[in-house]
Amino acid sequence: MAGRERELSSLGELLDATVRGSGGCVVVDGPFGIGKTHLLKVTGLEAAARGLTVVAGRASVTDQPVPVHLLVNFLRHAMPGEAAVEQLAVPGANPFWLIDRVGDLVEVAARRRPLVVALDDAQRIDDVSALALRGLVPRLASSPVLWLLARRPVAAGSIAQHAVDWLAEHVAVRVRLREPGEEAVADLCAGLLGARPDASVLRWAARCGGNPKVMENVFSAFIKAGQMIIVDGAASVVSDGLPDGVLTAVHGLLEEMPPPLRRLLAAAGRLGHTFPADRVTGLLDGPAADVSAAIDEAVRVGLLRRDGAELTFAHQVVGEALRHAAYPRPERAEPATAPAVGDVADGPAPRGRLGPPHSP
């Protein structure tokens, strides 16, 4: 959580307000790997320390609207055995009736058990889930329910994202996470490594673009390769080349991306750090409009930067790994697999606090 003191302070104040009986909503925006999931985890832990109930999930395509699924889990915990809660599980229930009924019950239950609802990857929600949020967030604003929604930048136009945009503009506190500054990057290196970073570590952090997730994966690869040395409390990288594990790490990072974006980046990796957009278009099959849409997506999520007709990898190490290693050639097609609703994704143990916990 290096460099996130202001965000942590704001979220701590909102948690305290929820303890006192107020509702609210936060939309956390930020590019790939910037720390949105980690911020939700830390906030969830702090909410629990304050005595709040926390339900957390990731958006995906499911049989039920995601926020409703999370709230039904809350109601089963807060109102065990209640017939009204059991009726919510009736197969084939009208989703709009379900949303309305869940809102009624949460208003009652949250007065006894103040609630934090954390929804990660909100860029993936479907239209019904988004409409559920659009209705439930304003409706529960006077109840002790705090919504935490994290998402990557997305293209405007869908019903789902119009609904989240409306919340961000009219109801929610908007938190925009950006790449940390130099001092915060040094602190982040120290936190990841448990030691003071020397110039060699900071050079690699710069090659990672200061992106926390990319840094974590690259440093882990150096450690596994025995190329990260700690002497007298200072960490050093003893290689200027990419360890073999970086390719695996980059492959793992890109596996989280939609297939069209992975195909684009795999092709772009063969062109160098900076390259003309039309060259990568020529390497990929399919309509130029589809490739252009994938490029726009890569720029939005923070993997590529655009300067006129030129594209540049935002994280130098990602481009290096794709260029120098035998990354698989662009795929033709594969089914997209969305993560199931459940706990917030695994990650490193959260660091940083929002301040001393308070009893409700």
JSON list of N, CA, C and O in Angstrom, two decimals, residues 53 71-82 85 105-106 108-115:
[
{"chain": "A", "resi": 53, "resn": "THR", "atom": "N", "xyz": [-19.63, -6.61, 8.97]},
{"chain": "A", "resi": 53, "resn": "THR", "atom": "CA", "xyz": [-19.69, -7.83, 8.17]},
{"chain": "A", "resi": 53, "resn": "THR", "atom": "C", "xyz": [-19.21, -7.50, 6.76]},
{"chain": "A", "resi": 53, "resn": "THR", "atom": "O", "xyz": [-19.56, -6.46, 6.21]},
{"chain": "A", "resi": 71, "resn": "LEU", "atom": "N", "xyz": [-25.43, -10.37, -1.51]},
{"chain": "A", "resi": 71, "resn": "LEU", "atom": "CA", "xyz": [-26.35, -9.92, -0.46]},
{"chain": "A", "resi": 71, "resn": "LEU", "atom": "C", "xyz": [-27.18, -11.07, 0.09]},
{"chain": "A", "resi": 71, "resn": "LEU", "atom": "O", "xyz": [-27.50, -11.09, 1.29]},
{"chain": "A", "resi": 72, "resn": "VAL", "atom": "N", "xyz": [-27.53, -12.04, -0.74]},
{"chain": "A", "resi": 72, "resn": "VAL", "atom": "CA", "xyz": [-28.24, -13.21, -0.23]},
{"chain": "A", "resi": 72, "resn": "VAL", "atom": "C", "xyz": [-27.35, -13.97, 0.76]},
{"chain": "A", "resi": 72, "resn": "VAL", "atom": "O", "xyz": [-27.81, -14.44, 1.81]},
{"chain": "A", "resi": 73, "resn": "ASN", "atom": "N", "xyz": [-26.06, -14.09, 0.45]},
{"chain": "A", "resi": 73, "resn": "ASN", "atom": "CA", "xyz": [-25.14, -14.72, 1.41]},
{"chain": "A", "resi": 73, "resn": "ASN", "atom": "C", "xyz": [-25.12, -13.95, 2.73]},
{"chain": "A", "resi": 73, "resn": "ASN", "atom": "O", "xyz": [-25.08, -14.55, 3.81]},
{"chain": "A", "resi": 74, "resn": "PHE", "atom": "N", "xyz": [-25.11, -12.63, 2.65]},
{"chain": "A", "resi": 74, "resn": "PHE", "atom": "CA", "xyz": [-25.16, -11.80, 3.86]},
{"chain": "A", "resi": 74, "resn": "PHE", "atom": "C", "xyz": [-26.44, -12.07, 4.65]},
{"chain": "A", "resi": 74, "resn": "PHE", "atom": "O", "xyz": [-26.41, -12.23, 5.87]},
{"chain": "A", "resi": 75, "resn": "LEU", "atom": "N", "xyz": [-27.57, -12.11, 3.96]},
{"chain": "A", "resi": 75, "resn": "LEU", "atom": "CA", "xyz": [-28.85, -12.31, 4.64]},
{"chain": "A", "resi": 75, "resn": "LEU", "atom": "C", "xyz": [-28.91, -13.69, 5.32]},
{"chain": "A", "resi": 75, "resn": "LEU", "atom": "O", "xyz": [-29.46, -13.82, 6.41]},
{"chain": "A", "resi": 76, "resn": "ARG", "atom": "N", "xyz": [-28.35, -14.69, 4.68]},
{"chain": "A", "resi": 76, "resn": "ARG", "atom": "CA", "xyz": [-28.33, -16.02, 5.31]},
{"chain": "A", "resi": 76, "resn": "ARG", "atom": "C", "xyz": [-27.50, -16.01, 6.58]},
{"chain": "A", "resi": 76, "resn": "ARG", "atom": "O", "xyz": [-27.78, -16.74, 7.52]},
{"chain": "A", "resi": 77, "resn": "HIS", "atom": "N", "xyz": [-26.48, -15.16, 6.60]},
{"chain": "A", "resi": 77, "resn": "HIS", "atom": "CA", "xyz": [-25.66, -15.04, 7.81]},
{"chain": "A", "resi": 77, "resn": "HIS", "atom": "C", "xyz": [-26.35, -14.19, 8.86]},
{"chain": "A", "resi": 77, "resn": "HIS", "atom": "O", "xyz": [-26.32, -14.50, 10.06]},
{"chain": "A", "resi": 78, "resn": "ALA", "atom": "N", "xyz": [-26.98, -13.10, 8.41]},
{"chain": "A", "resi": 78, "resn": "ALA", "atom": "CA", "xyz": [-27.58, -12.15, 9.35]},
{"chain": "A", "resi": 78, "resn": "ALA", "atom": "C", "xyz": [-28.96, -12.59, 9.84]},
{"chain": "A", "resi": 78, "resn": "ALA", "atom": "O", "xyz": [-29.37, -12.23, 10.94]},
{"chain": "A", "resi": 79, "resn": "MET", "atom": "N", "xyz": [-29.68, -13.35, 9.01]},
{"chain": "A", "resi": 79, "resn": "MET", "atom": "CA", "xyz": [-31.05, -13.76, 9.35]},
{"chain": "A", "resi": 79, "resn": "MET", "atom": "C", "xyz": [-31.22, -15.26, 9.12]},
{"chain": "A", "resi": 79, "resn": "MET", "atom": "O", "xyz": [-32.01, -15.69, 8.27]},
{"chain": "A", "resi": 80, "resn": "PRO", "atom": "N", "xyz": [-30.45, -16.09, 9.82]},
{"chain": "A", "resi": 80, "resn": "PRO", "atom": "CA", "xyz": [-30.49, -17.54, 9.57]},
{"chain": "A", "resi": 80, "resn": "PRO", "atom": "C", "xyz": [-31.87, -18.13, 9.86]},
{"chain": "A", "resi": 80, "resn": "PRO", "atom": "O", "xyz": [-32.52, -17.79, 10.84]},
{"chain": "A", "resi": 81, "resn": "GLY", "atom": "N", "xyz": [-32.33, -18.97, 8.93]},
{"chain": "A", "resi": 81, "resn": "GLY", "atom": "CA", "xyz": [-33.60, -19.65, 9.14]},
{"chain": "A", "resi": 81, "resn": "GLY", "atom": "C", "xyz": [-34.83, -18.85, 8.80]},
{"chain": "A", "resi": 81, "resn": "GLY", "atom": "O", "xyz": [-35.94, -19.39, 8.87]},
{"chain": "A", "resi": 82, "resn": "GLU", "atom": "N", "xyz": [-34.68, -17.59, 8.43]},
{"chain": "A", "resi": 82, "resn": "GLU", "atom": "CA", "xyz": [-35.85, -16.76, 8.11]},
{"chain": "A", "resi": 82, "resn": "GLU", "atom": "C", "xyz": [-36.50, -17.25, 6.81]},
{"chain": "A", "resi": 82, "resn": "GLU", "atom": "O", "xyz": [-35.83, -17.43, 5.79]},
{"chain": "A", "resi": 85, "resn": "VAL", "atom": "N", "xyz": [-35.89, -15.17, 3.71]},
{"chain": "A", "resi": 85, "resn": "VAL", "atom": "CA", "xyz": [-34.58, -15.33, 3.09]},
{"chain": "A", "resi": 85, "resn": "VAL", "atom": "C", "xyz": [-34.54, -16.61, 2.26]},
{"chain": "A", "resi": 85, "resn": "VAL", "atom": "O", "xyz": [-34.01, -16.63, 1.14]},
{"chain": "A", "resi": 105, "resn": "LEU", "atom": "N", "xyz": [-34.99, -6.69, 2.50]},
{"chain": "A", "resi": 105, "resn": "LEU", "atom": "CA", "xyz": [-34.44, -7.46, 3.62]},
{"chain": "A", "resi": 105, "resn": "LEU", "atom": "C", "xyz": [-33.10, -6.90, 4.11]},
{"chain": "A", "resi": 105, "resn": "LEU", "atom": "O", "xyz": [-32.81, -6.91, 5.31]},
{"chain": "A", "resi": 106, "resn": "VAL", "atom": "N", "xyz": [-32.28, -6.42, 3.17]},
{"chain": "A", "resi": 106, "resn": "VAL", "atom": "CA", "xyz": [-30.98, -5.87, 3.58]},
{"chain": "A", "resi": 106, "resn": "VAL", "atom": "C", "xyz": [-31.18, -4.60, 4.40]},
{"chain": "A", "resi": 106, "resn": "VAL", "atom": "O", "xyz": [-30.43, -4.36, 5.37]},
{"chain": "A", "resi": 108, "resn": "VAL", "atom": "N", "xyz": [-33.39, -4.05, 6.55]},
{"chain": "A", "resi": 108, "resn": "VAL", "atom": "CA", "xyz": [-33.68, -4.50, 7.93]},
{"chain": "A", "resi": 108, "resn": "VAL", "atom": "C", "xyz": [-32.43, -5.10, 8.57]},
{"chain": "A", "resi": 108, "resn": "VAL", "atom": "O", "xyz": [-32.04, -4.74, 9.68]},
{"chain": "A", "resi": 109, "resn": "ALA", "atom": "N", "xyz": [-31.77, -6.01, 7.84]},
{"chain": "A", "resi": 109, "resn": "ALA", "atom": "CA", "xyz": [-30.65, -6.75, 8.43]},
{"chain": "A", "resi": 109, "resn": "ALA", "atom": "C", "xyz": [-29.44, -5.85, 8.70]},
{"chain": "A", "resi": 109, "resn": "ALA", "atom": "O", "xyz": [-28.73, -6.04, 9.69]},
{"chain": "A", "resi": 110, "resn": "ALA", "atom": "N", "xyz": [-29.19, -4.87, 7.82]},
{"chain": "A", "resi": 110, "resn": "ALA", "atom": "CA", "xyz": [-28.01, -4.03, 7.99]},
{"chain": "A", "resi": 110, "resn": "ALA", "atom": "C", "xyz": [-28.10, -3.14, 9.22]},
{"chain": "A", "resi": 110, "resn": "ALA", "atom": "O", "xyz": [-27.07, -2.69, 9.73]},
{"chain": "A", "resi": 111, "resn": "ARG", "atom": "N", "xyz": [-29.31, -2.89, 9.71]},
{"chain": "A", "resi": 111, "resn": "ARG", "atom": "CA", "xyz": [-29.43, -2.11, 10.94]},
{"chain": "A", "resi": 111, "resn": "ARG", "atom": "C", "xyz": [-28.85, -2.87, 12.12]},
{"chain": "A", "resi": 111, "resn": "ARG", "atom": "O", "xyz": [-28.36, -2.27, 13.08]},
{"chain": "A", "resi": 112, "resn": "ARG", "atom": "N", "xyz": [-28.89, -4.19, 12.04]},
{"chain": "A", "resi": 112, "resn": "ARG", "atom": "CA", "xyz": [-28.31, -5.01, 13.12]},
{"chain": "A", "resi": 112, "resn": "ARG", "atom": "C", "xyz": [-26.86, -5.39, 12.83]},
{"chain": "A", "resi": 112, "resn": "ARG", "atom": "O", "xyz": [-26.07, -5.52, 13.75]},
{"chain": "A", "resi": 113, "resn": "ARG", "atom": "N", "xyz": [-26.55, -5.57, 11.56]},
{"chain": "A", "resi": 113, "resn": "ARG", "atom": "CA", "xyz": [-25.20, -5.97, 11.17]},
{"chain": "A", "resi": 113, "resn": "ARG", "atom": "C", "xyz": [-24.72, -5.07, 10.02]},
{"chain": "A", "resi": 113, "resn": "ARG", "atom": "O", "xyz": [-24.96, -5.39, 8.86]},
{"chain": "A", "resi": 114, "resn": "PRO", "atom": "N", "xyz": [-24.09, -3.94, 10.30]},
{"chain": "A", "resi": 114, "resn": "PRO", "atom": "CA", "xyz": [-23.58, -3.07, 9.23]},
{"chain": "A", "resi": 114, "resn": "PRO", "atom": "C", "xyz": [-22.69, -3.87, 8.26]},
{"chain": "A", "resi": 114, "resn": "PRO", "atom": "O", "xyz": [-21.98, -4.80, 8.66]},
{"chain": "A", "resi": 115, "resn": "LEU", "atom": "N", "xyz": [-22.73, -3.49, 7.01]},
{"chain": "A", "resi": 115, "resn": "LEU", "atom": "CA", "xyz": [-22.22, -4.34, 5.94]},
{"chain": "A", "resi": 115, "resn": "LEU", "atom": "C", "xyz": [-21.30, -3.61, 4.99]},
{"chain": "A", "resi": 115, "resn": "LEU", "atom": "O", "xyz": [-21.53, -2.45, 4.64]}
]
